[in-house]
Each structure stands twice: as structure tokens, then as C-alpha cells.
XYZ file of C-alpha atoms in Angstrom:
699
model
C 65.000 80.891 98.545
C 67.206 82.526 95.916
C 65.996 82.314 92.334
C 67.968 80.293 89.825
C 70.370 82.356 87.733
C 70.634 81.681 84.010
C 73.595 82.895 81.974
C 73.390 83.756 78.267
C 75.742 84.941 75.545
C 74.634 87.757 73.272
C 75.113 88.517 69.608
C 74.517 91.962 68.124
C 74.989 94.109 71.261
C 76.367 97.203 69.587
C 76.760 100.082 72.067
C 76.787 100.996 75.755
C 73.519 102.936 75.576
C 71.899 99.953 73.799
C 73.185 97.701 76.594
C 71.666 99.972 79.249
C 68.330 100.014 77.439
C 68.369 96.240 76.909
C 69.005 95.721 80.631
C 66.189 98.126 81.513
C 63.760 96.308 79.185
C 64.601 92.955 80.794
C 64.016 94.381 84.287
C 60.486 95.287 83.185
C 59.647 91.600 82.582
C 57.457 90.685 85.573
C 59.048 87.280 86.207
C 62.607 88.689 86.259
C 63.996 89.487 89.709
C 67.466 90.735 88.781
C 69.663 91.148 85.730
C 73.371 91.797 85.161
C 74.680 92.694 81.717
C 78.403 92.468 80.933
C 78.869 94.714 77.882
C 82.565 93.878 77.372
C 82.002 90.115 77.341
C 78.555 90.417 75.689
C 77.119 88.238 78.437
C 73.814 88.317 80.357
C 72.894 86.892 83.789
C 69.190 86.726 84.652
C 67.706 85.816 88.057
C 64.114 84.661 87.726
C 62.091 83.189 84.912
C 62.417 84.548 81.370
C 62.441 82.699 78.065
C 64.961 83.361 75.314
C 62.040 84.655 73.214
C 61.199 87.259 75.884
C 64.847 88.308 76.165
C 65.213 88.697 72.392
C 61.996 90.742 72.354
C 63.565 93.045 74.973
C 66.555 93.501 72.642
C 64.643 93.633 69.355
C 65.389 97.369 68.975
C 69.064 96.459 68.416
C 68.562 93.039 66.797
C 70.117 91.275 69.808
C 70.198 87.473 69.671
C 70.360 85.412 72.902
C 72.030 82.000 73.323
C 72.533 79.732 76.383
C 76.032 80.152 77.865
C 77.237 76.641 77.012
C 76.029 76.823 73.411
C 78.679 77.979 70.998
C 77.574 81.089 69.135
C 77.011 80.501 65.425
C 79.652 82.173 63.295
C 78.274 84.899 61.075
C 79.900 85.201 57.672
C 77.572 87.650 55.948
C 79.214 89.464 53.005
C 79.439 93.248 53.428
C 76.929 94.024 50.653
C 74.361 91.538 52.003
C 74.008 93.182 55.414
C 70.723 95.096 55.485
C 72.154 98.058 57.399
C 74.943 98.417 54.816
C 72.477 98.194 51.942
C 70.323 100.975 53.414
C 73.430 103.110 54.122
C 74.591 102.778 50.485
C 71.068 103.546 49.228
C 71.001 106.617 51.487
C 74.343 107.789 50.065
C 73.164 107.395 46.454
C 69.929 109.305 47.162
C 71.928 111.998 49.009
C 74.253 112.417 46.013
C 71.264 112.544 43.653
C 69.622 115.214 45.803
C 72.822 117.276 45.868
C 73.148 116.955 42.092
C 69.581 118.157 41.470
C 69.896 121.042 43.985
C 73.161 122.180 42.342
C 71.418 122.360 38.944
C 67.943 123.569 39.934
C 68.323 125.222 43.362
C 68.005 123.968 46.945
C 64.221 124.355 47.193
C 63.524 122.226 44.132
C 60.823 119.644 44.880
C 62.840 116.834 43.233
C 65.922 117.454 45.390
C 63.695 117.568 48.521
C 62.149 114.241 47.446
C 65.598 112.662 47.055
C 66.700 113.987 50.480
C 63.450 112.795 52.122
C 63.899 109.304 50.650
C 67.523 109.279 51.853
C 66.267 110.114 55.373
C 63.463 107.506 55.330
C 65.486 104.641 53.813
C 68.801 105.261 55.571
C 67.279 106.320 58.874
C 64.234 104.033 59.148
C 65.596 102.069 62.133
C 66.980 105.229 63.733
C 63.709 107.189 63.392
C 61.604 104.243 64.558
C 63.677 103.794 67.706
C 64.049 107.540 68.295
C 60.306 108.238 68.089
C 59.572 105.311 70.416
C 62.089 106.689 72.951
C 60.722 110.199 72.571
C 57.216 108.983 73.423
C 58.664 107.576 76.673
C 60.879 110.665 77.284
C 64.023 108.508 77.073
C 66.953 110.533 75.774
C 69.681 108.407 74.211
C 71.666 108.829 70.993
C 68.771 107.624 68.795
C 66.434 110.163 70.383
C 68.869 113.053 69.927
C 69.545 112.135 66.277
C 65.810 111.821 65.577
C 65.158 115.277 67.063
C 67.998 116.694 64.964
C 66.712 115.135 61.704
C 63.074 116.152 62.294
C 64.215 119.619 63.391
C 66.263 120.023 60.196
C 63.242 119.020 58.094
C 60.953 121.451 59.992
C 63.206 124.405 59.188
C 63.487 123.259 55.578
C 67.084 121.982 55.692
C 66.343 118.571 54.120
C 69.842 118.124 52.722
C 71.476 118.514 56.121
C 68.996 116.067 57.657
C 69.955 113.503 54.998
C 73.677 114.031 55.700
C 73.054 113.498 59.443
C 71.298 110.165 58.744
C 74.069 108.954 56.443
C 76.913 109.926 58.809
C 75.116 108.370 61.767
C 74.717 105.079 59.855
C 78.389 105.012 58.851
C 79.576 105.823 62.381
C 77.315 103.173 63.950
C 78.689 100.559 61.539
C 82.301 101.535 62.336
C 81.676 101.508 66.097
C 79.950 98.109 65.952
C 82.801 96.648 63.890
C 85.441 98.033 66.277
C 83.689 96.736 69.408
C 83.361 93.285 67.833
C 87.115 93.345 67.183
C 87.726 94.150 70.860
C 85.468 91.266 71.924
C 87.373 88.812 69.731
C 89.790 88.251 72.626
C 86.981 86.495 74.519
C 85.364 84.699 71.578
C 88.768 83.360 70.502
C 89.329 82.010 74.036
C 85.934 80.283 73.995
C 86.785 78.596 70.701
C 90.202 77.348 71.876
C 89.026 74.078 73.417
C 87.371 71.504 71.109
C 83.681 70.753 71.684
C 84.093 66.965 71.302
C 86.616 64.370 72.418
C 87.495 60.782 71.510
C 86.925 58.720 74.657
C 88.047 55.128 75.286
C 85.384 52.979 76.997
C 85.403 49.188 77.272
C 88.184 49.012 74.696
C 86.188 50.983 72.096
C 86.527 54.563 70.868
C 83.546 56.963 70.996
C 83.281 60.621 70.018
C 81.341 62.501 72.716
C 80.569 66.108 73.690
C 83.059 67.395 76.264
C 80.173 68.194 78.639
C 79.430 64.445 78.812
C 82.943 63.492 79.946
C 83.415 62.409 83.557
C 86.455 62.519 85.828
C 88.766 59.490 85.238
C 87.500 58.981 81.658
C 90.352 58.155 79.251
C 90.552 60.372 76.156
C 92.719 59.746 73.102
C 94.827 62.597 71.696
C 96.272 62.149 68.204
C 99.040 64.249 66.586
C 97.786 67.660 65.456
C 94.691 67.528 67.692
C 93.758 69.936 70.442
C 93.465 68.451 73.922
C 89.811 68.543 74.967
C 90.109 68.386 78.780
C 92.520 69.017 81.655
C 94.082 65.749 82.735
C 97.125 63.560 83.339
C 99.098 61.706 80.677
C 98.842 57.953 81.357
C 100.296 56.672 78.074
C 102.525 58.094 75.340
C 104.534 61.319 75.152
C 104.532 64.373 72.894
C 105.392 68.054 72.520
C 102.413 70.208 73.471
C 101.971 73.838 72.449
C 100.554 75.564 75.549
C 100.561 79.129 74.151
C 96.754 79.390 74.374
C 96.891 78.909 78.164
C 100.290 80.127 79.310
C 101.520 82.361 76.469
C 104.659 80.176 76.118
C 105.928 80.212 72.535
C 108.047 77.043 72.910
C 106.213 73.679 73.048
C 106.543 71.718 76.313
C 107.440 68.011 76.346
C 104.761 65.924 78.099
C 105.212 62.379 79.279
C 103.781 59.879 81.777
C 102.301 61.639 84.835
C 102.494 65.174 83.381
C 99.548 67.568 83.499
C 97.950 68.775 80.254
C 95.364 71.507 79.686
C 92.231 71.773 77.556
C 92.764 73.911 74.461
C 96.476 73.147 74.083
C 97.772 71.599 70.846
C 99.347 68.145 70.665
C 102.065 68.520 68.046
C 103.756 65.129 67.622
C 102.985 61.849 69.378
C 99.775 60.124 70.440
C 98.730 60.202 74.081
C 96.097 58.822 76.398
C 94.948 61.303 79.042
C 92.948 60.617 82.201
C 90.364 63.399 82.651
C 90.980 65.315 85.899
C 88.308 68.040 85.731
C 84.807 68.506 84.373
C 84.345 70.793 81.341
C 83.220 73.776 83.456
C 86.229 73.410 85.801
C 89.069 73.240 83.266
C 91.804 75.865 83.367
C 90.599 77.467 80.114
C 87.001 77.608 81.469
C 88.277 79.366 84.599
C 90.354 81.778 82.511
C 87.322 82.662 80.352
C 85.138 83.155 83.440
C 87.713 85.313 85.238
C 88.464 87.420 82.144
C 84.749 88.057 81.579
C 84.277 88.999 85.231
C 87.322 91.263 84.987
C 85.939 93.030 81.925
C 82.662 93.670 83.762
C 84.411 95.226 86.777
C 84.657 98.994 86.515
C 88.059 100.615 86.861
C 88.371 103.760 89.044
C 88.616 105.995 85.955
C 85.452 104.438 84.525
C 83.590 104.971 87.803
C 84.566 108.656 87.685
C 83.500 109.005 84.030
C 80.144 107.327 84.762
C 79.497 109.737 87.656
C 80.494 112.677 85.455
C 78.218 111.547 82.587
C 75.305 111.202 85.018
C 75.311 114.985 85.549
C 76.760 115.975 82.175
C 73.911 114.612 80.000
C 71.023 116.414 81.782
C 73.127 119.606 81.807
C 73.525 119.432 77.996
C 69.755 118.916 77.565
C 69.009 121.964 79.730
C 71.613 124.117 77.915
C 70.182 123.069 74.525
C 66.651 124.010 75.613
C 67.814 127.367 76.996
C 69.625 128.179 73.716
C 66.413 127.439 71.782
C 64.186 129.576 74.019
C 66.023 132.478 75.718
C 67.442 134.430 72.715
C 64.119 134.430 70.762
C 61.996 135.187 73.847
C 64.193 137.747 75.639
C 66.659 139.064 73.048
C 64.609 139.206 69.850
C 66.524 136.405 68.188
C 65.240 134.587 65.114
C 63.435 131.392 66.186
C 64.748 129.231 63.317
C 68.378 130.290 63.898
C 68.372 129.578 67.634
C 66.299 126.424 67.236
C 68.977 125.184 64.832
C 71.795 126.108 67.263
C 69.967 124.292 70.054
C 69.761 121.174 67.879
C 73.494 121.405 67.205
C 74.264 121.637 70.954
C 72.011 118.639 71.590
C 73.831 116.526 69.010
C 77.374 117.578 69.814
C 76.801 117.226 73.556
C 75.898 113.515 73.451
C 78.323 111.688 75.815
C 78.745 108.465 73.741
C 82.497 108.843 73.206
C 83.069 109.784 76.843
C 81.075 106.852 78.250
C 82.852 104.285 76.058
C 86.348 105.820 76.452
C 87.350 103.661 79.442
C 85.507 100.316 79.129
C 86.609 99.696 75.545
C 90.274 100.186 76.533
C 89.922 97.938 79.608
C 88.171 95.185 77.610
C 90.845 95.244 74.902
C 93.793 95.290 77.328
C 92.493 92.454 79.527
C 91.724 90.358 76.433
C 95.185 90.991 74.998
C 96.806 90.048 78.317
C 94.823 86.777 78.448
C 96.086 85.821 74.985
C 99.631 86.414 76.230
C 99.267 84.202 79.288
C 98.547 86.964 81.828
C 95.240 86.811 83.695
C 94.233 90.251 85.063
C 91.208 89.974 87.331
C 89.711 93.446 86.930
C 90.088 96.974 85.608
C 91.106 98.235 89.056
C 94.095 95.848 89.124
C 95.021 96.781 85.562
C 95.092 100.484 86.483
C 96.925 99.967 89.789
C 99.677 97.886 88.172
C 100.773 100.918 86.167
C 101.106 102.933 89.398
C 103.335 100.383 91.181
C 106.506 101.843 92.721
C 107.717 98.805 94.698
C 107.905 95.165 93.580
C 108.447 92.561 96.302
C 109.555 89.086 95.188
C 109.413 85.758 96.909
C 112.722 83.954 96.287
C 112.030 80.274 95.785
C 110.264 79.537 92.518
C 110.033 83.220 91.595
C 113.548 84.671 91.311
C 115.005 81.156 91.424
C 114.059 77.969 89.583
C 112.354 76.593 92.696
C 114.125 73.248 92.385
C 117.048 73.308 94.845
C 119.769 70.695 94.475
C 122.258 69.273 96.961
C 125.720 70.692 96.180
C 127.824 69.488 99.173
C 127.576 66.736 101.804
C 130.179 67.324 104.558
C 130.665 64.665 107.261
C 132.098 65.845 110.594
C 131.678 62.732 112.766
C 132.590 59.120 111.926
C 129.664 58.836 109.460
C 130.404 58.571 105.742
C 128.806 61.099 103.377
C 126.446 58.361 102.169
C 125.356 57.557 105.725
C 124.875 61.245 106.537
C 122.670 61.702 103.455
C 120.776 58.516 104.339
C 119.953 59.841 107.832
C 118.815 63.240 106.517
C 116.686 61.712 103.737
C 115.039 59.208 106.137
C 113.717 62.122 108.220
C 113.003 64.554 105.354
C 110.853 61.917 103.628
C 108.035 63.050 105.934
C 108.640 66.796 105.481
C 106.810 69.125 103.095
C 109.587 71.734 102.974
C 111.004 72.522 99.460
C 114.531 71.752 100.693
C 113.406 68.273 101.742
C 112.666 67.355 98.133
C 116.234 68.255 97.123
C 117.627 65.826 99.742
C 115.199 63.129 98.600
C 116.330 63.546 94.969
C 119.975 63.297 96.044
C 119.203 60.140 98.055
C 117.426 58.310 95.199
C 120.583 56.355 94.292
C 121.583 55.348 97.835
C 122.606 51.666 97.740
C 120.965 50.694 101.053
C 117.723 52.708 100.814
C 116.321 54.640 103.797
C 116.189 53.886 107.514
C 113.086 53.188 109.598
C 111.761 56.323 111.292
C 109.894 56.659 114.607
C 108.260 59.694 116.255
C 108.788 62.158 113.378
C 108.195 65.780 114.409
C 108.343 68.900 112.266
C 109.785 72.061 113.841
C 108.027 74.815 111.843
C 110.382 76.978 109.837
C 113.472 75.428 111.441
C 113.730 71.696 110.707
C 112.571 68.250 111.852
C 113.530 65.436 114.225
C 112.912 61.690 114.537
C 114.296 58.531 116.126
C 116.601 56.488 113.858
C 117.976 53.153 115.181
C 117.222 54.266 118.726
C 118.981 57.667 118.327
C 117.193 61.064 118.306
C 118.411 62.782 115.116
C 117.759 66.373 114.074
C 117.901 67.900 110.593
C 117.593 71.667 110.638
C 118.964 75.144 110.214
C 122.119 76.372 111.969
C 119.871 78.630 114.083
C 118.023 75.585 115.450
C 121.342 73.936 116.325
C 122.525 77.132 118.076
C 119.377 77.126 120.229
C 120.274 73.654 121.517
C 124.088 73.457 121.318
C 127.272 75.482 120.948
C 128.650 75.740 117.401
C 132.439 75.804 117.078
C 134.035 78.830 115.429
C 135.626 76.813 112.623
C 132.229 75.346 111.719
C 130.621 78.806 111.909
C 133.212 79.998 109.407
C 132.549 76.999 107.104
C 128.766 77.584 107.223
C 129.183 81.315 106.522
C 131.444 80.575 103.561
C 128.819 78.282 101.987
C 126.022 80.784 102.689
C 127.973 83.604 101.046
C 128.020 81.459 97.904
C 124.199 81.617 97.921
C 123.748 78.145 99.417
C 121.396 77.066 102.194
C 123.035 74.937 104.868
C 121.265 72.231 106.888
C 122.904 70.530 109.826
C 122.452 66.886 110.892
C 123.072 66.052 114.560
C 122.218 63.602 117.299
C 122.549 63.594 121.090
C 126.251 62.690 120.688
C 126.974 65.843 118.681
C 127.108 67.264 115.148
C 127.307 64.623 112.411
C 127.688 66.900 109.403
C 126.174 69.461 107.075
C 124.386 69.450 103.728
C 124.511 72.461 101.391
C 121.666 73.079 98.975
C 121.488 75.699 96.217
C 118.523 76.927 94.233
C 119.648 78.213 90.841
C 118.716 81.772 89.927
C 116.457 82.029 86.861
C 118.290 83.150 83.745
C 115.642 85.830 83.158
C 115.654 87.289 86.701
C 118.460 89.824 86.229
C 117.021 91.097 82.930
C 113.555 91.423 84.484
C 114.925 93.452 87.449
C 116.701 95.810 85.028
C 113.534 96.252 82.938
C 111.494 97.038 86.061
C 113.881 99.828 87.070
C 113.679 101.206 83.511
C 109.862 101.229 83.822
C 110.070 103.508 86.883
C 109.964 100.970 89.722
C 111.710 102.648 92.706
C 112.485 99.556 94.766
C 112.846 95.850 94.045
C 112.812 93.821 97.263
C 113.274 90.108 97.952
C 111.277 88.664 100.861
C 112.384 85.172 101.829
C 112.408 82.743 104.684
C 115.925 81.689 103.711
C 119.004 82.760 105.702
C 120.494 86.241 105.424
C 123.768 85.231 103.743
C 122.103 83.162 100.987
C 119.515 85.867 100.346
C 122.186 88.609 100.277
C 124.270 86.647 97.735
C 121.300 86.271 95.381
C 120.190 89.891 95.939
C 123.655 91.183 95.040
C 123.825 88.940 91.973
C 120.482 90.276 90.677
C 120.952 93.943 91.599
C 117.958 94.113 93.957
C 117.393 97.304 95.958
C 116.831 95.462 99.239
C 116.798 91.953 100.709
C 114.787 90.827 103.743
C 115.605 87.295 104.882
C 114.596 84.752 107.538
C 110.972 85.939 107.396
C 107.991 83.923 108.554
C 104.699 84.341 106.570
C 103.266 86.936 108.989
C 106.549 88.891 108.863
C 106.272 89.066 105.060
C 102.863 90.689 105.532
C 104.373 93.298 107.887
C 107.143 94.001 105.356
C 104.576 94.550 102.580
C 102.782 97.071 104.812
C 106.008 98.931 105.656
C 107.024 99.120 101.968
C 103.816 101.081 101.350
C 105.671 104.254 102.400
C 107.391 104.262 98.982
C 104.158 103.990 96.972
C 101.925 101.208 95.704
C 103.368 97.725 96.261
C 103.132 94.606 94.092
C 103.979 91.199 95.570
C 104.904 88.340 93.268
C 105.053 84.754 94.521
C 103.791 81.243 93.892
C 100.267 81.935 95.165
C 100.364 79.160 97.797
C 102.890 79.936 100.554
C 102.680 83.647 99.850
C 98.881 83.969 99.928
C 98.767 86.399 102.933
C 101.426 88.688 101.399
C 99.721 88.559 97.977
C 96.422 89.577 99.578
C 98.057 92.433 101.552
C 99.856 94.040 98.587
C 98.108 96.612 96.379
C 98.545 94.128 93.526
C 99.168 90.431 94.190
C 100.796 88.594 91.282
C 101.001 84.782 91.212
C 103.586 82.847 89.210
C 102.584 79.742 87.248
C 98.812 80.074 87.512
C 98.077 77.310 84.982
C 96.671 74.376 86.881
C 97.076 76.125 90.255
C 93.662 76.952 91.706
C 95.173 78.832 94.662
C 97.045 81.195 92.343
C 93.919 81.900 90.292
C 91.848 82.560 93.419
C 94.323 84.465 95.612
C 96.120 86.789 93.229
C 94.880 89.903 91.430
C 97.032 88.924 88.449
C 98.209 85.421 87.498
C 101.151 84.783 85.169
C 99.908 81.520 83.675
C 103.365 80.329 82.589
C 106.230 80.061 85.033
C 107.733 83.069 83.217
C 108.971 86.155 85.067
C 109.404 87.997 81.738
C 105.635 88.561 81.715
C 105.935 90.949 84.693
C 107.503 93.908 82.789
C 105.046 93.213 79.929
C 102.099 93.487 82.358
C 103.331 96.754 83.918
C 104.005 98.194 80.458
C 100.507 97.175 79.268
C 98.965 98.820 82.341
C 100.830 102.089 81.760
C 99.893 102.060 78.070
C 96.230 101.374 78.916
C 96.186 104.323 81.329
C 97.706 106.568 78.636
C 95.107 105.482 76.080
C 92.240 106.016 78.553
C 93.469 109.573 79.236
C 93.867 110.157 75.484
C 90.309 108.887 74.937
C 88.841 111.181 77.591
C 90.816 114.137 76.179
C 89.580 113.368 72.635
C 85.972 112.914 73.761
C 85.850 116.147 75.784
C 88.267 118.170 73.623
C 86.308 117.724 70.390
C 83.098 118.658 72.182
C 84.603 121.826 73.687
C 85.915 122.904 70.258
C 82.570 122.114 68.634
C 80.591 124.002 71.301
C 82.843 127.056 70.877
C 82.219 126.996 67.104
C 78.473 127.215 67.744
C 78.784 130.763 69.162
C 79.769 132.416 65.838
C 77.448 130.017 63.996
C 80.226 128.142 62.200
C 79.137 124.682 63.327
C 76.478 123.020 61.180
C 74.310 120.067 62.158
C 76.255 117.600 60.024
C 79.524 118.925 61.464
C 78.099 118.383 64.971
C 77.340 114.731 64.286
C 80.787 114.352 62.723
C 82.304 115.755 65.916
C 80.248 113.443 68.144
C 80.326 110.195 66.199
C 83.824 110.941 64.936
C 85.012 111.195 68.542
C 83.362 107.836 69.330
C 85.031 106.101 66.399
C 88.429 107.677 67.174
C 88.149 106.572 70.823
C 87.305 102.988 69.830
C 90.049 102.762 67.183
C 92.551 104.294 69.614
C 91.647 101.639 72.195
C 92.133 98.851 69.635
C 95.823 99.784 69.501
C 96.085 97.868 72.791
C 95.514 94.652 70.833
C 99.053 95.046 69.489
C 100.727 95.896 72.832
């Protein structure tokens, strides 16, 4: 029997090495069977039995606080000067300046200057030295251990001033890194705070304020002007403009009225509404977004996997090199022990892989968080990286490049039936069909004076049409291809059908055993943004833009030409779309964008599957690698651009992390690199990498 898993949110998790140590400490708790720590989301999953007290004890070295997942983290508003770590850093700086002042006046070996430097080390580096010595006793070599060795080593060779500088710089760099990482995590914490924690519910004619976790499906909640909607649901009374930017990234409010769907965390701007709750708190769209974003931030991108493998061998190599530098020259070459011991300490400090290890995850966390705020849900670092390498974009037509709401444009009667009678026959059959074109006929038939006819023996003909018995006659509604399979189509009618299809319209024929009754033309309007999006994609380096549709060749070709697509493939069944995605792979990585329902197989086959209109659509959230939460194609170029920019920043980060270390290591040879310069190179690289990654928040 699998152990129960408990999920917690963390406060105070400051660095990747601290996260690794925290996870290791938890694993050592006897009652814990497994543990997963998500550094980006600051989230912990524990299998087994462990109290919050035990977990906080495991993270006491970093002051980590643990809270149940559903509990909202308390907001910390501690003034800068009241934070203990900042107070000790300032005290360390003042003592360091005092020591430098005394040594300038009375010489470096003056007992008073040494006392000032020693106090600066003890006060500013108390936490560092405590943790470092504890790690050293267990032979655990992390940043705290290396800094402790460097400070003690500096004191042993009488360089107290340099030891004090190391402590001060380390404290400043740790504070900057912690602040920067918290900024990157704000994308998640801001999402968590979007939805209100309470709602006004109407029960037995009375209003009650309750926690959202207590709400049940079909409860009625009241939404007043200016309030945030607490739960996903359906409007049953009232109407209003609702700002859905938090969920979909749409900047323009959406009008909601009777029967419309609303989402938790969106803002009711004008009128009052009553909403019937459709989902429990843990199943709302915003809850799913938060969960998927956190999972995505935990998933390692290919670049990160490579860096982690590299660091695994790099760190021990640096330790060995440092030891060899300390020992070989004095033992075999007559070198001075203090000089080479000092150089070994410098190598140890400058070689620490902190900046390298954090170079990728901090960029991924920031980019995925930024995308979520803009209504784009990216389900992992691997998908974020691959999107920037896309060379082919394949589009579904209906609902992606077009509005997805086809309308009847022509009703042409060929037999003795009137246009109204022809539409009545088609609508009577299509009432039972699930095809998108059926809905357009039903909308056109809403105002028929005599309503619909009685239908017997309805049968759907997959991908081609439908048939049924109306008033004792077998009547078909279907594509021209279906008619051709059963009957001969006159040349004049072929010409009329082709003419309508070349205008981008889909033609459906209506016929009975007596012959062809007429035709109905339906057109799906192209999205206003589609042409601009196609142009932007080509500018971003996309080689081919392809439309894959089940519609007829002439209609597809007309739309493809209008939009400037590279290629159009029409009259495709779902399995044929999959084959097309595979064949397009010869041009490079392929992205498929569709509605996430009918296109699920093609989305799964593509290197990157992108679903349109993910808000409220469970299939889109589950099937696709990326979900555009609003029904907005403009988000596609934004997503590709963000991916490319993220890749650039990751490469910049790796170059900074390794480049500064190479330069610093070369400076050791002539003896130009001091201990404080080494820590500046190491911690400076970490801070630069983090700040560079935060630029993605503005992408």
C-alpha cells in the first residue's frame, strides 16, 4: 500500500545547494519514505509520516518555514534594517572599516585592527561559520564549507583583513541572490493570491461568507461589482463585464451573461451576478494552472540536465586541483607553504559551481512564470526550449486560423423545394449531428416559421455527412464527394460548387432518392489576427507554415492563399493529420496548434503541441505541451520569442558562470587573484546570472 503524500509550501528556501541539503536531511528522517523538492516553486512533497516540526528542524540551517499546501503563506513585511542578516552584515561592514582605518594608521599587524577584523568575521559570519564547520565535520562540501575553509585559512596565515572582506562579500551576495530568487518566484505566489479565499454563498435565501474549500458543486455564490470571482461556474442571474487577464492574458474585459462560464480569480467590473459553482476549489482553472506551472518549473530542461551532469564531475575535480596546488609545489618544488596554501584556497573558492548550477533553472522558472501571467501555460522546461527550435508550424483551420463559428452564406434550391424547405430538411437531420458545420445550419434555421420535421433512423456517415428518413423519404446531407460516390453530378453543378469553394466556402448537398434538392454554402471567417501572426512567424525564422484541415481542397486553398501559408493539406482525417505531422519532421522540429479536442493525436505527435483556448478546456490542458489560455493566436509569436530569448539568456548565463571562473583561475598563476577577488568572481557571477535571468520577467 502506497504511503500518503503530503504537500507543503516553503518560505525561506534561498539557494539550490540549500535545497539539496534540505532534501537530504528530510530523507534521513526514519518515517519518511520519499521526498520531492521543487526549488522553483518552493514546494515540498513528502511520502510517509513527518510533522511540520520535524521538517522545519531539517531546514533549520537555512531558517526554512513549512506550511500546508492549502494554507496561504503569511506575507512578510520586515523592514530592511530589522532583518537580522542585514543587521549583522552592516555591523560586519562597520567593523571591517574600523579595522582598515586602524591598520592604515598603525600597521596591519596591530592587535586592535586584528580584533576589529576578528569581530567582523565572528559577527558577520556567525551563521556561515556554524554551518560550514558542521558540514566540514560530515565531509560535506557546499558553498558554506568552502567559504569557512577560506576564512579560517586566511586567519591561519595571518590575513585577518582578507578573511573579514570574504565574510562581508559573502553576506552581501547571499542577500542579493535570495532577493532575486524571491522575485523570480513571485510569478507563482501572485497566481496563488489571484483567487479570493472566501465567497458569499446564498443558502435558503440567506447570505453566508464561507471559505472557498467549503463550497460544493451547484452552490450559488453572489458576485458584486469590483469583487473577484471565487470559483469556476456558470452565470445564472445578472450580467457584467469580467476582466479575465489573470487567467487568459486578455487585456479587454469580456461580457458575461446568462449561461456563460466564469473563472475563479477573474474580476467582476460592473454588474452583480449569481454564479452556480461548477468545480471544487482544487479543480478550478486557476488551481490547475498553478499546479501545472509548478510541475513545469520542477521539470528539468535538456540544458539543465547537461549542466547538472557537468557539475557532478566539475566540483570533485576542483577539490582535487585545489588540494594538489596546496601540496605539490611545497613538497616537490620547494615552494613556500603559506603562498601555495593561499593559492589553493583561492582555487577552492573561485571553483565553486553555484552560478553554473543556478544558470538554467532560474531562467526557466522566470520564463514559465512570465508566460503564465500572459495567458500562456508552458508545461515544462523541455517544451520551453523546444519551442525556440521550431522550424515548422502546422495549424488546424477551424477555430484556429478561423473564428470557428461558420455561418450559412447561400441556400440554393435545385428541385421544386423552396429555400426555406431545403434549409428545414437539412436542419432536421443536422440537429442530431455533432459536426461544427451542423451548428451553422441550426443557427440559420432558428427563425424557420414551421419549425423542424420529425426524423427517423438518423445515421452519421463519419467525415462525409448524415442521412435520415423525413416524411417517408430517405434524405442525405453531405459533402459533394459523398454525393459523387452514390450519384452522377452534372457538369453545371460541378462548376457552381467549385465557384463557391474557390471563394473559401464549404458546400453541403441535400438530396433524396428522387435526386438532388439543393446546396447550402457555409463560410468560416478568417481571424483578423491570422495574417499578421503568419507574417510574424516567418520573421521569427519559421521555415514552413502549413494548414491541416478536413475541409475540401478548394476552401482550404482559398484561405491558405489569403493568409500567405507555405502549404495547405486538405480533406484529411485525424490519422492522416498525424502522418502529415510525421512527414513535416524532415524540415525540422514541428509545432501543431489546434483546439486540443479534435486534434489531440496530432498535438501529441508533434514536437510541441499547442492548444488554443485552454481556459475551461480540460482536454487542452491535459493533451498539449503548451496551452494558449485565451482564444488568441497572437500569443503564438510571443511564446516562440520568449523561448528563443530564454535560450539566449541560459547560454549567456553559462558563458558568464564559466567565463569568469576561467579568467579568475588564469589570474591565480601569476598570483594576481586575492581571496576576496575570488569570492567576488564566484558570488558576483551568481548574482549576475540571477539578475540576467530576471530580465525574462519583462519579455
